[in-house]
CSV table of C-alpha atoms and ligand atoms in Angstrom, one decimal:
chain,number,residue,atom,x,y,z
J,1,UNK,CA,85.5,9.7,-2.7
J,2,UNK,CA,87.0,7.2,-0.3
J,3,UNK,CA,90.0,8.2,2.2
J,4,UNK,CA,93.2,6.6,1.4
J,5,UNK,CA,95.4,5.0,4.1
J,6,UNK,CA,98.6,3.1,4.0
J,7,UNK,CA,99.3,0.4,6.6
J,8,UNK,CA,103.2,-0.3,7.2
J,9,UNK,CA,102.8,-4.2,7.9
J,10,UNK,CA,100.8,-6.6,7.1
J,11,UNK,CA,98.1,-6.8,9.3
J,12,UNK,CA,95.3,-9.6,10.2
J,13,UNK,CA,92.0,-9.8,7.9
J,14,UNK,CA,89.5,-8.8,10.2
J,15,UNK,CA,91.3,-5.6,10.7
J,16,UNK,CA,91.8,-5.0,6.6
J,17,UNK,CA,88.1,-5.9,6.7
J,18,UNK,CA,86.8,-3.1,8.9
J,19,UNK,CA,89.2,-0.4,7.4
J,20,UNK,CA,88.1,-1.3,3.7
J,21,UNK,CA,84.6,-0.9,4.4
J,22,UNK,CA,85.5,3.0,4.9
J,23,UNK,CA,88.8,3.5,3.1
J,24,UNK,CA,91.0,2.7,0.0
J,25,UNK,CA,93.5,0.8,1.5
J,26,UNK,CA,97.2,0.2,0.9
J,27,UNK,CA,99.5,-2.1,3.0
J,28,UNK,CA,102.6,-3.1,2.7
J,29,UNK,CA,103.0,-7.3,1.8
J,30,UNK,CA,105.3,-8.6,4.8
J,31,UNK,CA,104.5,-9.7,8.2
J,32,UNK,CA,107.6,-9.9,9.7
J,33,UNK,CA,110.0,-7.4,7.5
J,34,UNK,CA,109.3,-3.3,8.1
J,35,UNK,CA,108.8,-1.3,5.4
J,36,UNK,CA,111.4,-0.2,3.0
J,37,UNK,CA,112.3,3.4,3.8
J,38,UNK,CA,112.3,4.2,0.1
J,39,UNK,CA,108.7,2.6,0.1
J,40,UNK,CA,107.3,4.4,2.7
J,41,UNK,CA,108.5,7.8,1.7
J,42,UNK,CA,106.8,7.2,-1.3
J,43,UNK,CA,103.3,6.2,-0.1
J,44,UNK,CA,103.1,8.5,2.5
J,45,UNK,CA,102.8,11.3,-0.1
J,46,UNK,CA,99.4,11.1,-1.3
J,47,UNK,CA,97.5,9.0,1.8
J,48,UNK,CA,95.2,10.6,4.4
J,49,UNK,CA,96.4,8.4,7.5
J,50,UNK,CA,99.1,6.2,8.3
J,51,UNK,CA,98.6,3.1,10.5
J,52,UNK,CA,102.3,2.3,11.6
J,53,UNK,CA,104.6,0.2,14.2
J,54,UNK,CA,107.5,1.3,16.4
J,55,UNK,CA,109.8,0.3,13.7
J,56,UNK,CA,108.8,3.1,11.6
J,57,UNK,CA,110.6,6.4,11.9
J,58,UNK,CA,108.5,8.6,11.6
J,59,UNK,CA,110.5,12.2,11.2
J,60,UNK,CA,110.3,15.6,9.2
J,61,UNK,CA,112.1,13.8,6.2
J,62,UNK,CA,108.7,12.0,6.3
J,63,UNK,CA,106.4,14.2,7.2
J,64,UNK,CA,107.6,16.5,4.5
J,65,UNK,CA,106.9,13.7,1.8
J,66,UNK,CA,103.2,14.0,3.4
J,67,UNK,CA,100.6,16.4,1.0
J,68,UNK,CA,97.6,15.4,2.9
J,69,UNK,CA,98.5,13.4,5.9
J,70,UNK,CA,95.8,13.7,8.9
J,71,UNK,CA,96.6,10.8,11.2
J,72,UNK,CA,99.6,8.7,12.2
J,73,UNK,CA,97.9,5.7,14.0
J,74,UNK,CA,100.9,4.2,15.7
J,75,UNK,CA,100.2,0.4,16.9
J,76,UNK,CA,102.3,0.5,20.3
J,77,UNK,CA,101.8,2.9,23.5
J,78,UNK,CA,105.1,4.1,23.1
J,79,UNK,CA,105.9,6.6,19.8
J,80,UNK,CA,109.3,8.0,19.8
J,81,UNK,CA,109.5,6.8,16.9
J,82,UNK,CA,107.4,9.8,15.6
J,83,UNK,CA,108.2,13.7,15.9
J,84,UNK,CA,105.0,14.8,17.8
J,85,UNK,CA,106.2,18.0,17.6
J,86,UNK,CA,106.7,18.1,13.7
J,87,UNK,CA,103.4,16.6,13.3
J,88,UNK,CA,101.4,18.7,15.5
J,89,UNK,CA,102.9,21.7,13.5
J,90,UNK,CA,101.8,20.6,10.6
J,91,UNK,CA,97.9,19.7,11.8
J,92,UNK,CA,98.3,15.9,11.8
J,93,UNK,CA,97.0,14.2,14.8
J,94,UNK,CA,98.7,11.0,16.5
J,95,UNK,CA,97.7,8.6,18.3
J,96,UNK,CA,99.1,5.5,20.1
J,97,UNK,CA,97.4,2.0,22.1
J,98,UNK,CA,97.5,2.7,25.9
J,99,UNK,CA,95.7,0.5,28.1
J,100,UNK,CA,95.1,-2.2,26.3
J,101,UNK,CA,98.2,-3.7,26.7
J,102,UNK,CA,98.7,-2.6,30.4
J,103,UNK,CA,98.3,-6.3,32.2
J,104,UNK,CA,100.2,-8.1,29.5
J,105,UNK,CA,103.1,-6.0,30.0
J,106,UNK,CA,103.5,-6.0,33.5
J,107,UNK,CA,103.0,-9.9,33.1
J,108,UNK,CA,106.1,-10.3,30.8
J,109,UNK,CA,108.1,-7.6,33.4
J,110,UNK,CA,107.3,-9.7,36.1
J,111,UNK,CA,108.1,-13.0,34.2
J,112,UNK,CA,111.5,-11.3,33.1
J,113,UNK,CA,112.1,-10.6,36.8
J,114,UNK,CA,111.2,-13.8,37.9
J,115,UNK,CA,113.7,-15.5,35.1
J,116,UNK,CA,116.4,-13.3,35.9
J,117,UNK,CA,116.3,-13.8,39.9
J,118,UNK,CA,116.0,-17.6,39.4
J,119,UNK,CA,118.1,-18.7,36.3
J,120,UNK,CA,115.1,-20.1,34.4
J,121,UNK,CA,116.6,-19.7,30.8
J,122,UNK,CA,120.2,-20.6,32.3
J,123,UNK,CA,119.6,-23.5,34.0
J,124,UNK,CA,117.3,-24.6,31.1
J,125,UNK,CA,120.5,-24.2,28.8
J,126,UNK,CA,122.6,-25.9,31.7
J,127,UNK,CA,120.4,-29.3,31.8
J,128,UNK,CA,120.3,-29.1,27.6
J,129,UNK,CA,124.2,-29.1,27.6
J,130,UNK,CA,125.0,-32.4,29.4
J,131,UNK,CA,126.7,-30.4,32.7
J,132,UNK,CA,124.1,-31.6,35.2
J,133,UNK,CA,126.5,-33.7,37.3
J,134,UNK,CA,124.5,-33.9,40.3
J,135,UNK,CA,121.7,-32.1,42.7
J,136,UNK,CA,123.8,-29.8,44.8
J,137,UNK,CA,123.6,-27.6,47.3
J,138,UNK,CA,124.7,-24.3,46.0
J,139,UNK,CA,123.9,-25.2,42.3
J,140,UNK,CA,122.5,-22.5,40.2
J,141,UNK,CA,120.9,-20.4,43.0
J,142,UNK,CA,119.6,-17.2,42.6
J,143,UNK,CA,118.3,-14.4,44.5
J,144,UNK,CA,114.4,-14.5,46.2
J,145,UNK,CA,111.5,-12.7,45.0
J,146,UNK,CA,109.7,-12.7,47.8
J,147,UNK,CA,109.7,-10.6,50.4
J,148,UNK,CA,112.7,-8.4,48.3
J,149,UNK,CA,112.4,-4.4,47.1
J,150,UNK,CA,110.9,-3.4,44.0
J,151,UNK,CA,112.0,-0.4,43.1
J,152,UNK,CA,109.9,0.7,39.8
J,153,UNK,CA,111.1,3.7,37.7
J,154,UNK,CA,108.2,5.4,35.6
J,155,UNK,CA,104.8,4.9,37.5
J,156,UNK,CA,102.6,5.1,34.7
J,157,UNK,CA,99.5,2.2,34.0
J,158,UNK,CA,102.2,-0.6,33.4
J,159,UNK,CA,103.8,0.3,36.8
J,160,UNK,CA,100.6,0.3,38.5
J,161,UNK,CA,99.6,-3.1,37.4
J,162,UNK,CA,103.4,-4.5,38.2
J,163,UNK,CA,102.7,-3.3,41.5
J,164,UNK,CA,99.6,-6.0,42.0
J,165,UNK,CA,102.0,-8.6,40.8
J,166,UNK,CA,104.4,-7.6,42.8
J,167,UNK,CA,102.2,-7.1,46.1
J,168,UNK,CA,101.2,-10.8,45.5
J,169,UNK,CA,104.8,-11.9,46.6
J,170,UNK,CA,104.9,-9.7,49.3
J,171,UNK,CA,107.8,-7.2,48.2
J,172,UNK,CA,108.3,-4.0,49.8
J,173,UNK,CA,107.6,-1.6,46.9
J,174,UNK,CA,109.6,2.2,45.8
J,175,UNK,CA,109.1,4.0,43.0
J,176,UNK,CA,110.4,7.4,41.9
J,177,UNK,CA,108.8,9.3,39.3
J,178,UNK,CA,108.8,13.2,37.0
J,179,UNK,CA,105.8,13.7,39.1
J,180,UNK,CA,105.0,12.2,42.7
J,181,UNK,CA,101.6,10.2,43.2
J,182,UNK,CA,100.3,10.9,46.3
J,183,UNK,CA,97.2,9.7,46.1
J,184,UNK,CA,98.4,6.4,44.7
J,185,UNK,CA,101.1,5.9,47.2
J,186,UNK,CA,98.3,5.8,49.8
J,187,UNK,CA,95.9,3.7,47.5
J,188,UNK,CA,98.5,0.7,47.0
J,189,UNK,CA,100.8,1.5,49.9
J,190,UNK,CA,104.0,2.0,48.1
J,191,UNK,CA,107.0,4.7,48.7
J,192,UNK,CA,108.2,7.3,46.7
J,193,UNK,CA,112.2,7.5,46.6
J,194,UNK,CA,114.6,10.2,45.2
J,195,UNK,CA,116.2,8.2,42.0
J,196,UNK,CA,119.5,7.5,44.1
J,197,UNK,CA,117.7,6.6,47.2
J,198,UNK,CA,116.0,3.6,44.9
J,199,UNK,CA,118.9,2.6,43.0
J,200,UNK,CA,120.4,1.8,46.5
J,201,UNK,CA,117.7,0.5,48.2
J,202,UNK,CA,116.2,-2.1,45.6
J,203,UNK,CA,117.2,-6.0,44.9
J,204,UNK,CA,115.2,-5.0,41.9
J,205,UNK,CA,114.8,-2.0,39.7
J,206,UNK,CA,112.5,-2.4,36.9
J,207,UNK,CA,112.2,0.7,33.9
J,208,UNK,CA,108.7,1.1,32.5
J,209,UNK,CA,108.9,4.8,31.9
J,210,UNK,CA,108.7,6.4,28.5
J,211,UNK,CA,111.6,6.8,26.1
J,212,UNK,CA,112.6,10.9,25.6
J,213,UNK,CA,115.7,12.4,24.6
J,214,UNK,CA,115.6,13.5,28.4
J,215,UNK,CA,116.2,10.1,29.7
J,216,UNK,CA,118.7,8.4,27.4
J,217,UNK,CA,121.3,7.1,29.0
J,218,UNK,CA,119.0,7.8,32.2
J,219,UNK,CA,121.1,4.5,33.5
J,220,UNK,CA,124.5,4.7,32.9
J,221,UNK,CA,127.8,3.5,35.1
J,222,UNK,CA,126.8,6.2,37.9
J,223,UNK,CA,123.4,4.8,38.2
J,224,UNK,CA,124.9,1.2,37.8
J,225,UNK,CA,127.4,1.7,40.6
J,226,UNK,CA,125.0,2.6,43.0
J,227,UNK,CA,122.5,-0.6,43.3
J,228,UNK,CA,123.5,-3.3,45.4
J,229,UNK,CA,125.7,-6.3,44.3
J,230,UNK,CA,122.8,-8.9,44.4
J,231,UNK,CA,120.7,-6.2,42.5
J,232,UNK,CA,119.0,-6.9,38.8
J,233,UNK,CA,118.2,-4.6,36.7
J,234,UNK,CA,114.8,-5.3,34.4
J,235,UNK,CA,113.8,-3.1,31.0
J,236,UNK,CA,111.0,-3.5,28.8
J,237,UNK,CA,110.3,0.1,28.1
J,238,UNK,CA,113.0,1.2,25.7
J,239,UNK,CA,116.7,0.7,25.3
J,240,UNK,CA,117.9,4.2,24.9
J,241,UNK,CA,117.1,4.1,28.8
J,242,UNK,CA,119.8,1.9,29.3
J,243,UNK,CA,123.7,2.9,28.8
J,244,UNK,CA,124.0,-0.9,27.2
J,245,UNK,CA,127.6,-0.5,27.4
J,246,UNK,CA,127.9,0.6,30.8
J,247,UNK,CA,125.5,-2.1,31.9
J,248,UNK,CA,127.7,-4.7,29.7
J,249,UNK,CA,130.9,-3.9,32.0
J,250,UNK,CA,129.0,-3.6,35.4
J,251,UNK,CA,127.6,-7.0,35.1
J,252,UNK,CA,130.8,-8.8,34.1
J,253,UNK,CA,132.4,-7.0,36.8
J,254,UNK,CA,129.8,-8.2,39.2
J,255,UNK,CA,129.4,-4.8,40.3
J,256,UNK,CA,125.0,-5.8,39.8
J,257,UNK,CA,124.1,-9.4,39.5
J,258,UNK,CA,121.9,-9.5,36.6
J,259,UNK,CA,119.8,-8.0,33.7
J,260,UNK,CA,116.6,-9.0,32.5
J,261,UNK,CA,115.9,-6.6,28.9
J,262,UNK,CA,113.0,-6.8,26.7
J,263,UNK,CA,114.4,-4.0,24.4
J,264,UNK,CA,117.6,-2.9,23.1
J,265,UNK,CA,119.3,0.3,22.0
J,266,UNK,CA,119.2,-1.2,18.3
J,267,UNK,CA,116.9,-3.4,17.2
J,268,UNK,CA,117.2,-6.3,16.1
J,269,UNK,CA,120.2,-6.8,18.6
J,270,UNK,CA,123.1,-7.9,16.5
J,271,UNK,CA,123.7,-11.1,17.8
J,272,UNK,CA,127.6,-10.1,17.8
J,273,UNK,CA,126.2,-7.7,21.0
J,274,UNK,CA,128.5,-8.2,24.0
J,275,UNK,CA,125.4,-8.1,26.3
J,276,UNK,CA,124.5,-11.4,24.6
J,277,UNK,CA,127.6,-12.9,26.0
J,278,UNK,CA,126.9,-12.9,29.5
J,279,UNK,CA,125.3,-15.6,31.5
J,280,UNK,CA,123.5,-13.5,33.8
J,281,UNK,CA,121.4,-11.3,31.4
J,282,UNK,CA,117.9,-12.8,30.3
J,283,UNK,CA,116.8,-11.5,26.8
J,284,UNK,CA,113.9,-11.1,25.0
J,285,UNK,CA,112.8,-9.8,21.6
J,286,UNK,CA,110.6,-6.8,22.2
J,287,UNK,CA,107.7,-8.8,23.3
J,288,UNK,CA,106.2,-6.8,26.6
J,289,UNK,CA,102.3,-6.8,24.7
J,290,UNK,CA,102.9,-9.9,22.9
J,291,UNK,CA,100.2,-11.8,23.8
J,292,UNK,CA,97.2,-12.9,20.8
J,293,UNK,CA,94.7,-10.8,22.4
J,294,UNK,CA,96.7,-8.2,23.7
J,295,UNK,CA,98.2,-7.7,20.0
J,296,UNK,CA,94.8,-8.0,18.8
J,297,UNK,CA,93.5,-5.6,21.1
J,298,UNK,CA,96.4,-3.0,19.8
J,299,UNK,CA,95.4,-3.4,15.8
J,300,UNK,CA,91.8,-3.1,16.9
J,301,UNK,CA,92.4,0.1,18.6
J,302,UNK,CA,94.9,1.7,15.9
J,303,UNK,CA,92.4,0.9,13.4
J,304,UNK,CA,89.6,2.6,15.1
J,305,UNK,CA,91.3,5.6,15.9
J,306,UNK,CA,92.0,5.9,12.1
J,307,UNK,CA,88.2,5.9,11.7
J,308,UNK,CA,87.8,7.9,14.3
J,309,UNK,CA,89.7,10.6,13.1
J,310,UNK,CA,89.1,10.2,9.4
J,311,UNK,CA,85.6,9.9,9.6
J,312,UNK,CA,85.0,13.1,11.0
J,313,UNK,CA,84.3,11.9,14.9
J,314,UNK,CA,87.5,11.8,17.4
J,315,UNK,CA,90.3,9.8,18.1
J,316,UNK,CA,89.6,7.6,21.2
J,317,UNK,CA,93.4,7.7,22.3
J,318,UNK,CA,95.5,10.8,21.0
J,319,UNK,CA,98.7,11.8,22.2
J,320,UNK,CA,98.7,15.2,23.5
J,321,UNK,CA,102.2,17.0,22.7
J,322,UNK,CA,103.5,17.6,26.5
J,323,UNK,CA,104.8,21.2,26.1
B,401,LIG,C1,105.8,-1.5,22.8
B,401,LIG,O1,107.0,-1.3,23.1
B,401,LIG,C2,104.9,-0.4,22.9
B,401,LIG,O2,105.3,0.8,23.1
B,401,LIG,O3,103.7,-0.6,22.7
């Protein structure tokens, strides 16, 4: 008899197509609105694998719903928004979409960094409003790119590739992260820097590490007070990085000089969200991996690690429970 699996979105045909040639397939209708909690608690109870997106929470309360649950094929390379732990207990293996999405994402964290420094989506909004008196001198200048300090926190694959970018405008390039990269330091000629050392150092800081209880709040008013004045801060890992309301009162107080965020604490972002207010913060709607092929790329992957694992064969990319 046929596996079953349930699928939290919507997903594109070609995907449906190659998952229905092996399993019974169930998916919930909507593209663009998650999956009723009281929907998903109910389908999880009798399907072999989930195929899921970070806006599912995955947790005990679900798990516990789960009678025969193998896989949780989670399409994004982060997944707190699953208990690895619970699921591990109970046998079910997890997996997540590293590496395809590497490039993409440093491309928006560079973009963001590059909008931020220069004022791209506030001068836009300036020229739309009718203000544009005249060219002047001082009007609507920012802070240079090149030949500035990166300093990246969380050298993982994303970091790596940001470094390239980076390298290409010639910026002189720290990182600090759990574990130091020797190896790599030497291989693309960066520095490693105690996390206080960075903050200080770098015009920019960009976050790409992984979301843990560990690290919320990693940047809070402490953090905030020690980067420089001209300093902008850049997230698209995840928001619980970020003390938002800390940030919110450093940058009015010009104690940094800007913010470039992909992700937010909650999400949506209510659009009430004091952050929002603020000239000198660039925002984005979760969209790091979001290009076509990159997405693609994701679903493709998520879908064969449900085969993989359901089939008898191995995951391609499972997340190992770090102990
Ligand atoms: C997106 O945020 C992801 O983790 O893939």
């Amino acid at each position: 008899m046929k596996k079953t699996i349930y699928i939290t979105r919507k997903l594109p045909g070609d995907i449906i197509d190659k998952l229905s040639s092996q399993f019974h397939v169930k998916m919930w209708h909507e593209e663009n609105v998650p999956v009723p909690r009281e929907v998903l608690l109910k389908e999880i109870e009798e399907v072999d694998g989930l195929i899921c997106l970070l806006t599912e929470k995955i947790d005990v309360e679900v798990l516990n719903q789960a009678k025969q649950l193998q896989v949780i094929s989670n399409i994004a390379v982060g997944y707190n928004n699953i208990d690895i732990q619970a699921s591990t207990e109970r046998g079910i293996v997890v997996t997540n979409t590293p590496g395809v999405l590497t490039e993409t994402t440093a491309d928006l964290t560079f973009a963001l960094l590059m909008a931020s420094a220069r004022r791209v989506v506030e001068g836009s909004e300036y020229l739309r409003s009718g203000e544009w008196g005249a060219w002047s001198l001082m009007q609507m200048t920012g802070q240079d790119i090149y030949g500035a300090t990166l300093g990246i926190i969380g050298l993982g694959r994303i970091g790596e590739a940001l470094v390239k970018r980076a390298q290409g405008f010639d910026m002189n390039i720290l990182y600090h992260n759990r574990t130091r990269k020797r190896e790599t330091e030497e291989k693309l000629g960066i520095h490693y820097r105690e996390m206080k050392d960075l903050l200080q150092q770098s015009d920019f800081v960009c976050l790409l590490l992984p979301y843990s209880p560990e690290v919320h709040h990693l940047i809070g008013k402490e953090e905030l007070s020690l980067m420089k004045k001209e300093a902008i801060l850049i997230n698209t890992a995840r928001g619980g990085i970020v003390d938002e309301e800390a940030l919110y009162h450093s940058l009015k107080n010009g104690e940094i000089w800007g913010a470039g965020l992909d992700v937010f604490e909650q999400e949506p972002v209510p659009t009430d969200h004091p952050l929002l207010t603020l000239p000198n913060v660039v925002t984005l709607p979760h969209i790091g991996s979001a290009s076509v092929k990159t997405r693609m790329k994701m679903a493709h992957l998520a879908a064969d690690n449900m085969l993989g694992v359901l089939t008898g064969s191995e995951a391609l990319t499972p997340v190992i429970l770090n102990k």
